[in-house]
Every structure is written in structure tokens, then in C-alpha cells.
Amino acid sequence: MKVLLVSESPVAGTILKFSEALNRVSGIDCTPFVLKGYKNNSFDIDFGVMSVFENWPQLLSDRAREADVIIMHNIADNNIVELVMAYKKTNSFIGYHYHSPPFEAPLYTYSVLKQHPFDAIFCVAQGHARFVENAIPVANIIEDINLVEGGYRRNSVFLGHLRTTDARWSSKVPRGFYETLLKELKRSAVSVYDIKKLYGSETVSNKIFINGLQSFSYVVDDVCSGLFHQTSLEALKSGCITFSAADEISLESFCSAAECPKPPFEQVGSPGEVIDRIEFYSRRANFLNKHIEENFSYSSKYLTKERLGNLFTKKLLHMLS
């Protein structure tokens, strides 16, 4: 069975990981077709980007013609969707997998979903199913963390945001949150870092980013929208106390897709609670260490790259049978 995964970007590295998981299954030949990388090259694309070829539309149409299963990931350009639809086999399965909330920069919308008869619509299982009726949540495959033996964990909080906006579903922290943390946590001797302060640059590759998470006690991903993001799960796998305002819709969606109990996020109802909890843990090292160990235990049971990859392939093959 030939599977084609099509995207305009690496989609936070998920295309490569889904492709790897599918190619581990006997009888499946999965080809990723990614048009462009991100401007900051934050995710490696081992197989290269296809837009460098002047005849990429021909290459895409040829692969669509051969594929038994086609899944488009976060494609907003209707011309690409129409090209695939025009050349796909009449009996092929064609799905769409969205990874972004509405109006995430650069103004992502779901308009293509209303214009084409997809056989199934998938979404990242982090609360995003609420945006499209009958969307099927799929847990992202999270990279395993190479833990550094003997590495020192700072009594510090990391705001590892590559991007956050003022849009309703992309506003991860309120304006001035970094400055507020700096001011309020001085009395607790807890430092606050963002990517620029930690690495000396505006952005770094995802591999460097996730390796750095384990050097922190606390990570803040999203304490505003009710969703959660890949950074939250990467932080759990790194052992960090992970502050989240994920609502019940988001948590239930993930637990259903990943077949697991609720992740041990440090649930907060407001940015002010983040400060209170950090001050609590900074004075009680035994509670901090216990929570870190709970995060490692949960991650080793439920968040391994192999397990999440197997769940994805099982769900897809069940739909196709």
C-alpha cells in the first residue's frame, strides 16, 4: 500500500515522524512530500523540500496518481488540494490532518475543508477537535529525549515560545508575562528564561530546544487558550513541571487518542497561579523532585515515540480496513 503525506511545511516535524511510523509497518510504502521548510529551519527535513524543483506540481501529481492513501497536513493553499484531487486514483482514500487553531499566523483557516470531499478529517489531539465537526483526534508523535546524565536542573522557569500571537486560540501567555515573572519571582530567587536569553539567538532547532528543556525545573507553554501544544509533552518527557491551562475538552481528546490517563501537567487557572506554584515548589524540594519523577514515569509508559507511532498506524489501518 502506497501512502502519500503532503504538506506545505514540516508541521513541527510531524510529517517525518508519521512517515517513519508508517514505514515500520510491513507492506506500507510511505512518501512525505513537503514543499518548504520554516524560515528559521527549526525542523530538519531529511528528505529535502520539493519546491526547489521547478516541476514540483508534476512530481506531486505523479505521486498522487500512484498513492492508495493520501493525507494532506495543514495545507491552506487550495491550488495544492485541487492538484491532488485532480490526479488521485478514483478509489484512493484521501484525508486532511489539521494541526493549527483558527487564525494562527499566517492566518490559517479551515476553508479548504468545506470545498473538498475528504474521506476523513484528522486533527492534533490537543483540543483542536472542537473547531471542526467530526474531526478525528490523533496524538502527535513526540521525539524521545536523550537525557544528559548528571545534568544540573536550574531552579528556573523556561518560556520556550517560538511563536505566540494575540489571536484567541494562539495566545499562549498574556502580554508582559515574561516581565511579570521576572519581577514577581525575584524574592524566590527563581530565574526566568526565554529562548533568546538561554541560547543567545531568536530561535534554535527543535533538537537543540528539546535537549535544553531538561535543564529547567519549570516550563510554561500555554496558560491562556485552553489548548496545549507539543512543547508541553516534550517538557513532560524532560521531567519538567509543566504549567498548563488545558481544559477538559483538550485533555479528554488527548487521553482518548493516546489511550492514557490525563498527563500530569501542573494545572493552573490563571497566570498568577503559575507564580504561586513556582514559589511553592521552590521552597519544597521534596515535592518538586517527586513531581519530576512522576513526569518521567508517565512519559515512559505513555509518551514514547514508538508507542505513539503505533497508535497512529493502528488508527489509520483500522479506518482503511
mmCIF file of C-alpha atoms in Angstrom:
data_model
loop_
_atom_site.group_PDB
_atom_site.id
_atom_site.type_symbol
_atom_site.label_atom_id
_atom_site.label_comp_id
_atom_site.label_asym_id
_atom_site.label_seq_id
_atom_site.Cartn_x
_atom_site.Cartn_y
_atom_site.Cartn_z
ATOM 1 C CA MET A 1 0.000 0.000 0.000
ATOM 2 C CA LYS A 2 1.404 3.371 -1.045
ATOM 3 C CA VAL A 3 0.806 6.317 1.283
ATOM 4 C CA LEU A 4 1.478 9.955 0.398
ATOM 5 C CA LEU A 5 1.750 12.675 3.076
ATOM 6 C CA VAL A 6 1.570 16.200 1.634
ATOM 7 C CA SER A 7 2.292 19.459 3.461
ATOM 8 C CA GLU A 8 3.434 22.996 2.792
ATOM 9 C CA SER A 9 5.782 22.962 5.802
ATOM 10 C CA PRO A 10 7.342 20.382 8.175
ATOM 11 C CA VAL A 11 4.334 20.933 10.504
ATOM 12 C CA ALA A 12 6.522 20.925 13.626
ATOM 13 C CA GLY A 13 8.298 17.759 12.477
ATOM 14 C CA THR A 14 5.177 15.603 12.464
ATOM 15 C CA ILE A 15 5.373 14.674 8.769
ATOM 16 C CA LEU A 16 8.695 12.902 9.194
ATOM 17 C CA LYS A 17 7.554 11.084 12.352
ATOM 18 C CA PHE A 18 4.258 9.920 10.830
ATOM 19 C CA SER A 19 6.151 8.722 7.770
ATOM 20 C CA GLU A 20 8.658 6.825 9.916
ATOM 21 C CA ALA A 21 5.850 5.138 11.860
ATOM 22 C CA LEU A 22 4.012 4.052 8.711
ATOM 23 C CA ASN A 23 7.166 2.743 7.026
ATOM 24 C CA ARG A 24 7.771 0.437 10.005
ATOM 25 C CA VAL A 25 4.600 -1.443 9.057
ATOM 26 C CA SER A 26 5.107 -4.335 6.657
ATOM 27 C CA GLY A 27 3.503 -3.707 3.285
ATOM 28 C CA ILE A 28 3.364 0.103 3.596
ATOM 29 C CA ASP A 29 5.493 2.434 1.487
ATOM 30 C CA CYS A 30 5.013 5.987 2.768
ATOM 31 C CA THR A 31 6.368 9.040 0.917
ATOM 32 C CA PRO A 32 6.443 12.501 2.543
ATOM 33 C CA PHE A 33 6.099 15.466 0.174
ATOM 34 C CA VAL A 34 6.991 18.723 1.963
ATOM 35 C CA LEU A 35 7.123 21.860 -0.140
ATOM 36 C CA LYS A 36 9.085 24.246 2.083
ATOM 37 C CA GLY A 37 10.937 24.437 5.373
ATOM 38 C CA TYR A 38 10.441 27.083 8.035
ATOM 39 C CA LYS A 39 12.347 30.356 7.718
ATOM 40 C CA ASN A 40 14.285 29.558 10.880
ATOM 41 C CA ASN A 41 14.997 25.937 9.826
ATOM 42 C CA SER A 42 13.842 24.757 13.242
ATOM 43 C CA PHE A 43 12.995 21.258 11.977
ATOM 44 C CA ASP A 44 15.299 19.086 9.899
ATOM 45 C CA ILE A 45 13.801 17.691 6.706
ATOM 46 C CA ASP A 46 15.966 14.674 5.954
ATOM 47 C CA PHE A 47 14.273 14.044 2.623
ATOM 48 C CA GLY A 48 14.537 17.665 1.462
ATOM 49 C CA VAL A 49 11.922 20.157 0.276
ATOM 50 C CA MET A 50 10.208 19.714 -3.067
ATOM 51 C CA SER A 51 9.633 23.353 -4.043
ATOM 52 C CA VAL A 52 13.280 23.556 -5.183
ATOM 53 C CA PHE A 53 12.183 21.652 -8.285
ATOM 54 C CA GLU A 54 10.546 23.806 -10.953
ATOM 55 C CA ASN A 55 8.340 20.856 -11.885
ATOM 56 C CA TRP A 56 7.165 20.118 -8.325
ATOM 57 C CA PRO A 57 3.477 20.187 -9.428
ATOM 58 C CA GLN A 58 4.273 17.383 -11.874
ATOM 59 C CA LEU A 59 6.124 15.449 -9.181
ATOM 60 C CA LEU A 60 3.187 15.828 -6.810
ATOM 61 C CA SER A 61 0.603 14.807 -9.409
ATOM 62 C CA ASP A 62 2.676 11.713 -10.305
ATOM 63 C CA ARG A 63 2.829 10.643 -6.666
ATOM 64 C CA ALA A 64 -0.868 11.346 -6.149
ATOM 65 C CA ARG A 65 -1.677 9.170 -9.160
ATOM 66 C CA GLU A 66 0.235 6.241 -7.605
ATOM 67 C CA ALA A 67 -0.943 6.554 -3.990
ATOM 68 C CA ASP A 68 -3.582 4.375 -2.351
ATOM 69 C CA VAL A 69 -3.804 6.715 0.655
ATOM 70 C CA ILE A 70 -3.214 10.469 0.633
ATOM 71 C CA ILE A 71 -3.244 12.662 3.749
ATOM 72 C CA MET A 72 -2.773 16.420 3.469
ATOM 73 C CA HIS A 73 -1.340 18.153 6.513
ATOM 74 C CA ASN A 74 -2.294 21.764 7.297
ATOM 75 C CA ILE A 75 -2.472 22.779 3.648
ATOM 76 C CA ALA A 76 -4.101 26.193 3.254
ATOM 77 C CA ASP A 77 -3.363 26.656 -0.454
ATOM 78 C CA ASN A 78 -6.440 25.428 -2.306
ATOM 79 C CA ASN A 79 -4.452 25.086 -5.539
ATOM 80 C CA ILE A 80 -2.389 22.285 -3.999
ATOM 81 C CA VAL A 81 -5.520 20.478 -2.812
ATOM 82 C CA GLU A 82 -7.120 20.789 -6.240
ATOM 83 C CA LEU A 83 -3.982 19.450 -7.931
ATOM 84 C CA VAL A 84 -4.006 16.336 -5.753
ATOM 85 C CA MET A 85 -7.760 15.858 -6.194
ATOM 86 C CA ALA A 86 -7.405 16.068 -9.954
ATOM 87 C CA TYR A 87 -4.774 13.346 -10.226
ATOM 88 C CA LYS A 88 -5.573 10.939 -7.398
ATOM 89 C CA LYS A 89 -6.928 7.488 -8.171
ATOM 90 C CA THR A 90 -10.710 7.282 -8.076
ATOM 91 C CA ASN A 91 -10.659 4.675 -5.302
ATOM 92 C CA SER A 92 -7.883 6.182 -3.177
ATOM 93 C CA PHE A 93 -8.501 7.271 0.410
ATOM 94 C CA ILE A 94 -7.901 10.979 0.883
ATOM 95 C CA GLY A 95 -7.771 12.621 4.286
ATOM 96 C CA TYR A 96 -6.905 16.000 5.752
ATOM 97 C CA HIS A 97 -4.994 16.447 9.024
ATOM 98 C CA TYR A 98 -5.002 19.904 10.606
ATOM 99 C CA HIS A 99 -2.553 20.928 13.310
ATOM 100 C CA SER A 100 -3.353 24.613 13.888
ATOM 101 C CA PRO A 101 -6.116 26.516 15.644
ATOM 102 C CA PRO A 102 -8.108 29.017 13.576
ATOM 103 C CA PHE A 103 -6.344 32.233 12.591
ATOM 104 C CA GLU A 104 -2.950 31.060 13.730
ATOM 105 C CA ALA A 105 -0.329 33.061 11.835
ATOM 106 C CA PRO A 106 -0.143 33.378 8.890
ATOM 107 C CA LEU A 107 -3.965 33.459 9.139
ATOM 108 C CA TYR A 108 -4.645 29.726 8.941
ATOM 109 C CA THR A 109 -8.288 28.884 8.242
ATOM 110 C CA TYR A 110 -10.217 25.706 7.501
ATOM 111 C CA SER A 111 -11.742 26.921 4.241
ATOM 112 C CA VAL A 112 -10.341 24.037 2.162
ATOM 113 C CA LEU A 113 -12.274 21.555 4.310
ATOM 114 C CA LYS A 114 -15.569 22.985 3.060
ATOM 115 C CA GLN A 115 -14.537 22.857 -0.591
ATOM 116 C CA HIS A 116 -13.492 19.220 -0.970
ATOM 117 C CA PRO A 117 -14.964 15.790 -0.149
ATOM 118 C CA PHE A 118 -12.309 14.352 2.172
ATOM 119 C CA ASP A 119 -12.877 10.790 3.342
ATOM 120 C CA ALA A 120 -11.764 11.734 6.858
ATOM 121 C CA ILE A 121 -10.583 14.806 8.725
ATOM 122 C CA PHE A 122 -7.947 14.295 11.415
ATOM 123 C CA CYS A 123 -6.655 16.814 13.928
ATOM 124 C CA VAL A 124 -3.952 17.048 16.549
ATOM 125 C CA ALA A 125 -5.342 15.713 19.836
ATOM 126 C CA GLN A 126 -4.594 18.806 21.887
ATOM 127 C CA GLY A 127 -8.058 20.330 21.941
ATOM 128 C CA HIS A 128 -8.299 21.086 18.223
ATOM 129 C CA ALA A 129 -11.221 18.733 17.522
ATOM 130 C CA ARG A 130 -13.627 21.423 18.793
ATOM 131 C CA PHE A 131 -13.030 23.505 15.666
ATOM 132 C CA VAL A 132 -14.331 21.049 13.045
ATOM 133 C CA GLU A 133 -17.331 18.766 13.462
ATOM 134 C CA ASN A 134 -16.487 15.041 13.396
ATOM 135 C CA ALA A 135 -12.723 15.649 13.304
ATOM 136 C CA ILE A 136 -10.770 12.606 14.495
ATOM 137 C CA PRO A 137 -8.121 13.420 17.147
ATOM 138 C CA VAL A 138 -4.654 11.925 16.605
ATOM 139 C CA ALA A 139 -1.893 12.195 19.203
ATOM 140 C CA ASN A 140 1.296 13.792 17.916
ATOM 141 C CA ILE A 141 4.342 11.540 17.936
ATOM 142 C CA ILE A 142 6.775 13.120 20.399
ATOM 143 C CA GLU A 143 10.518 12.692 19.982
ATOM 144 C CA ASP A 144 12.239 10.723 22.746
ATOM 145 C CA ILE A 145 14.560 12.836 24.886
ATOM 146 C CA ASN A 146 18.231 11.956 25.267
ATOM 147 C CA LEU A 147 18.636 12.718 28.956
ATOM 148 C CA VAL A 148 22.057 14.044 29.979
ATOM 149 C CA GLU A 149 23.400 12.009 32.880
ATOM 150 C CA GLY A 150 24.443 14.281 35.727
ATOM 151 C CA GLY A 151 22.998 17.371 34.059
ATOM 152 C CA TYR A 152 22.061 20.112 36.532
ATOM 153 C CA ARG A 153 18.415 21.263 36.562
ATOM 154 C CA ARG A 154 18.078 25.016 37.185
ATOM 155 C CA ASN A 155 15.586 26.317 39.725
ATOM 156 C CA SER A 156 14.290 28.376 36.823
ATOM 157 C CA VAL A 157 11.288 28.704 34.559
ATOM 158 C CA PHE A 158 11.518 28.498 30.770
ATOM 159 C CA LEU A 159 9.115 30.215 28.376
ATOM 160 C CA GLY A 160 10.025 28.317 25.231
ATOM 161 C CA HIS A 161 7.735 30.085 22.768
ATOM 162 C CA LEU A 162 8.863 30.148 19.169
ATOM 163 C CA ARG A 163 5.614 31.889 18.310
ATOM 164 C CA THR A 164 2.634 33.291 20.154
ATOM 165 C CA THR A 165 0.028 35.807 18.958
ATOM 166 C CA ASP A 166 -2.919 37.751 20.299
ATOM 167 C CA ALA A 167 -5.394 35.535 18.422
ATOM 168 C CA ARG A 168 -7.916 33.757 20.681
ATOM 169 C CA TRP A 169 -6.503 30.264 20.204
ATOM 170 C CA SER A 170 -2.843 31.186 19.682
ATOM 171 C CA SER A 171 -2.400 33.440 22.716
ATOM 172 C CA LYS A 172 -0.343 31.194 24.971
ATOM 173 C CA VAL A 173 0.635 33.775 27.580
ATOM 174 C CA PRO A 174 -0.652 37.323 28.200
ATOM 175 C CA ARG A 175 1.262 40.400 27.166
ATOM 176 C CA GLY A 176 4.043 41.272 29.609
ATOM 177 C CA PHE A 177 4.015 37.806 31.198
ATOM 178 C CA TYR A 178 7.796 37.396 30.918
ATOM 179 C CA GLU A 179 8.387 40.745 32.629
ATOM 180 C CA THR A 180 5.801 39.929 35.314
ATOM 181 C CA LEU A 181 7.536 36.641 36.137
ATOM 182 C CA LEU A 182 10.911 38.383 36.351
ATOM 183 C CA LYS A 183 9.512 40.910 38.809
ATOM 184 C CA GLU A 184 7.401 38.578 40.960
ATOM 185 C CA LEU A 185 9.881 35.717 41.272
ATOM 186 C CA LYS A 186 12.854 37.808 42.379
ATOM 187 C CA ARG A 187 12.021 37.168 46.015
ATOM 188 C CA SER A 188 12.082 33.406 45.398
ATOM 189 C CA ALA A 189 15.482 33.511 43.661
ATOM 190 C CA VAL A 190 13.903 31.821 40.627
ATOM 191 C CA SER A 191 15.305 32.917 37.267
ATOM 192 C CA VAL A 192 13.228 33.286 34.115
ATOM 193 C CA TYR A 193 14.488 32.375 30.645
ATOM 194 C CA ASP A 194 13.231 32.637 27.113
ATOM 195 C CA ILE A 195 14.929 31.256 24.007
ATOM 196 C CA LYS A 196 16.998 34.372 23.376
ATOM 197 C CA LYS A 197 18.301 34.522 26.960
ATOM 198 C CA LEU A 198 19.169 30.819 27.024
ATOM 199 C CA TYR A 199 20.744 30.428 23.595
ATOM 200 C CA GLY A 200 21.717 33.956 22.577
ATOM 201 C CA SER A 201 19.576 33.802 19.431
ATOM 202 C CA GLU A 202 15.951 34.346 18.483
ATOM 203 C CA THR A 203 15.401 30.692 17.621
ATOM 204 C CA VAL A 204 17.130 27.304 17.602
ATOM 205 C CA SER A 205 16.493 23.934 16.032
ATOM 206 C CA ASN A 206 13.909 21.686 17.673
ATOM 207 C CA LYS A 207 16.591 19.130 18.588
ATOM 208 C CA ILE A 208 18.569 21.757 20.498
ATOM 209 C CA PHE A 209 15.363 23.111 22.033
ATOM 210 C CA ILE A 210 14.123 19.803 23.466
ATOM 211 C CA ASN A 211 17.603 18.907 24.699
ATOM 212 C CA GLY A 212 17.617 22.169 26.676
ATOM 213 C CA LEU A 213 14.265 21.579 28.392
ATOM 214 C CA GLN A 214 15.792 19.104 30.839
ATOM 215 C CA SER A 215 17.986 21.845 32.275
ATOM 216 C CA PHE A 216 14.903 23.544 33.807
ATOM 217 C CA SER A 217 12.613 22.766 36.711
ATOM 218 C CA TYR A 218 9.613 24.596 35.211
ATOM 219 C CA VAL A 219 8.215 25.163 31.727
ATOM 220 C CA VAL A 220 5.306 27.388 30.719
ATOM 221 C CA ASP A 221 3.696 26.578 27.382
ATOM 222 C CA ASP A 222 0.051 27.732 27.226
ATOM 223 C CA VAL A 223 -1.772 29.229 30.197
ATOM 224 C CA CYS A 224 -4.375 31.167 28.216
ATOM 225 C CA SER A 225 -6.161 29.387 25.385
ATOM 226 C CA GLY A 226 -7.384 26.101 26.872
ATOM 227 C CA LEU A 227 -5.376 24.142 24.304
ATOM 228 C CA PHE A 228 -1.949 22.620 24.857
ATOM 229 C CA HIS A 229 0.942 22.178 22.479
ATOM 230 C CA GLN A 230 3.833 19.924 21.597
ATOM 231 C CA THR A 231 6.155 21.783 23.971
ATOM 232 C CA SER A 232 4.008 20.650 26.917
ATOM 233 C CA LEU A 233 4.570 16.989 26.087
ATOM 234 C CA GLU A 234 8.265 17.497 25.320
ATOM 235 C CA ALA A 235 8.603 19.195 28.705
ATOM 236 C CA LEU A 236 6.894 16.277 30.481
ATOM 237 C CA LYS A 237 9.293 13.853 28.792
ATOM 238 C CA SER A 238 12.123 16.055 30.080
ATOM 239 C CA GLY A 239 10.756 15.785 33.634
ATOM 240 C CA CYS A 240 9.818 19.469 33.930
ATOM 241 C CA ILE A 241 6.943 20.827 35.985
ATOM 242 C CA THR A 242 4.750 21.834 33.049
ATOM 243 C CA PHE A 243 2.237 24.603 33.638
ATOM 244 C CA SER A 244 -0.923 24.312 31.574
ATOM 245 C CA ALA A 245 -4.423 25.725 31.429
ATOM 246 C CA ALA A 246 -5.602 22.931 29.125
ATOM 247 C CA ASP A 247 -9.357 22.495 29.520
ATOM 248 C CA GLU A 248 -11.296 19.244 29.815
ATOM 249 C CA ILE A 249 -12.005 19.118 26.081
ATOM 250 C CA SER A 250 -8.283 19.204 25.331
ATOM 251 C CA LEU A 251 -7.349 16.669 27.995
ATOM 252 C CA GLU A 252 -10.119 14.206 27.136
ATOM 253 C CA SER A 253 -9.255 14.429 23.450
ATOM 254 C CA PHE A 254 -5.622 13.569 24.127
ATOM 255 C CA CYS A 255 -6.414 10.761 26.561
ATOM 256 C CA SER A 256 -8.782 9.155 24.069
ATOM 257 C CA ALA A 257 -6.329 9.364 21.178
ATOM 258 C CA ALA A 258 -3.256 8.324 23.197
ATOM 259 C CA GLU A 259 -5.169 5.719 25.248
ATOM 260 C CA CYS A 260 -3.792 7.041 28.513
ATOM 261 C CA PRO A 261 -4.748 8.800 31.751
ATOM 262 C CA LYS A 262 -4.533 12.582 31.958
ATOM 263 C CA PRO A 263 -0.991 13.930 31.595
ATOM 264 C CA PRO A 264 0.479 15.215 34.879
ATOM 265 C CA PHE A 265 0.502 18.871 33.904
ATOM 266 C CA GLU A 266 0.556 21.397 36.710
ATOM 267 C CA GLN A 267 -2.948 22.721 36.072
ATOM 268 C CA VAL A 268 -3.385 26.457 36.560
ATOM 269 C CA GLY A 269 -6.409 28.666 36.115
ATOM 270 C CA SER A 270 -4.586 31.946 35.648
ATOM 271 C CA PRO A 271 -1.074 33.290 35.034
ATOM 272 C CA GLY A 272 -0.985 34.382 38.687
ATOM 273 C CA GLU A 273 -1.257 30.759 39.782
ATOM 274 C CA VAL A 274 1.954 29.987 37.895
ATOM 275 C CA ILE A 275 3.816 32.349 40.195
ATOM 276 C CA ASP A 276 2.191 30.869 43.314
ATOM 277 C CA ARG A 277 3.063 27.299 42.311
ATOM 278 C CA ILE A 278 6.657 28.121 41.449
ATOM 279 C CA GLU A 279 7.096 29.775 44.820
ATOM 280 C CA PHE A 280 5.560 26.714 46.487
ATOM 281 C CA TYR A 281 7.905 24.271 44.746
ATOM 282 C CA SER A 282 10.967 26.468 45.193
ATOM 283 C CA ARG A 283 10.548 26.129 48.980
ATOM 284 C CA ARG A 284 9.769 22.386 48.930
ATOM 285 C CA ALA A 285 12.386 20.429 47.032
ATOM 286 C CA ASN A 286 10.838 17.072 48.032
ATOM 287 C CA PHE A 287 7.556 17.928 46.284
ATOM 288 C CA LEU A 288 9.449 19.188 43.243
ATOM 289 C CA ASN A 289 11.547 16.036 42.936
ATOM 290 C CA LYS A 290 8.512 13.793 43.420
ATOM 291 C CA HIS A 291 6.623 15.541 40.611
ATOM 292 C CA ILE A 292 9.643 15.311 38.303
ATOM 293 C CA GLU A 293 9.806 11.550 38.880
ATOM 294 C CA GLU A 294 6.051 11.248 38.233
ATOM 295 C CA ASN A 295 6.546 13.016 34.904
ATOM 296 C CA PHE A 296 9.301 10.604 33.895
ATOM 297 C CA SER A 297 7.179 7.610 34.928
ATOM 298 C CA TYR A 298 4.138 8.790 32.964
ATOM 299 C CA SER A 299 6.224 9.591 29.889
ATOM 300 C CA SER A 300 7.948 6.208 29.846
ATOM 301 C CA LYS A 301 4.565 4.462 29.966
ATOM 302 C CA TYR A 302 2.536 6.563 27.567
ATOM 303 C CA LEU A 303 4.603 9.056 25.570
ATOM 304 C CA THR A 304 7.356 7.038 23.913
ATOM 305 C CA LYS A 305 7.865 7.718 20.234
ATOM 306 C CA GLU A 306 7.312 4.045 19.374
ATOM 307 C CA ARG A 307 4.042 3.758 21.323
ATOM 308 C CA LEU A 308 2.508 6.926 19.890
ATOM 309 C CA GLY A 309 3.610 5.925 16.395
ATOM 310 C CA ASN A 310 1.973 2.511 16.779
ATOM 311 C CA LEU A 311 -1.282 4.110 17.965
ATOM 312 C CA PHE A 312 -1.350 6.342 14.883
ATOM 313 C CA THR A 313 -0.772 3.488 12.437
ATOM 314 C CA LYS A 314 -3.330 1.309 14.230
ATOM 315 C CA LYS A 315 -5.992 4.028 13.962
ATOM 316 C CA LEU A 316 -5.303 4.665 10.281
ATOM 317 C CA LEU A 317 -5.245 0.985 9.322
ATOM 318 C CA HIS A 318 -8.493 0.396 11.250
ATOM 319 C CA MET A 319 -10.171 3.140 9.221
ATOM 320 C CA LEU A 320 -8.914 1.662 5.958
ATOM 321 C CA SER A 321 -9.969 -1.921 6.724
#
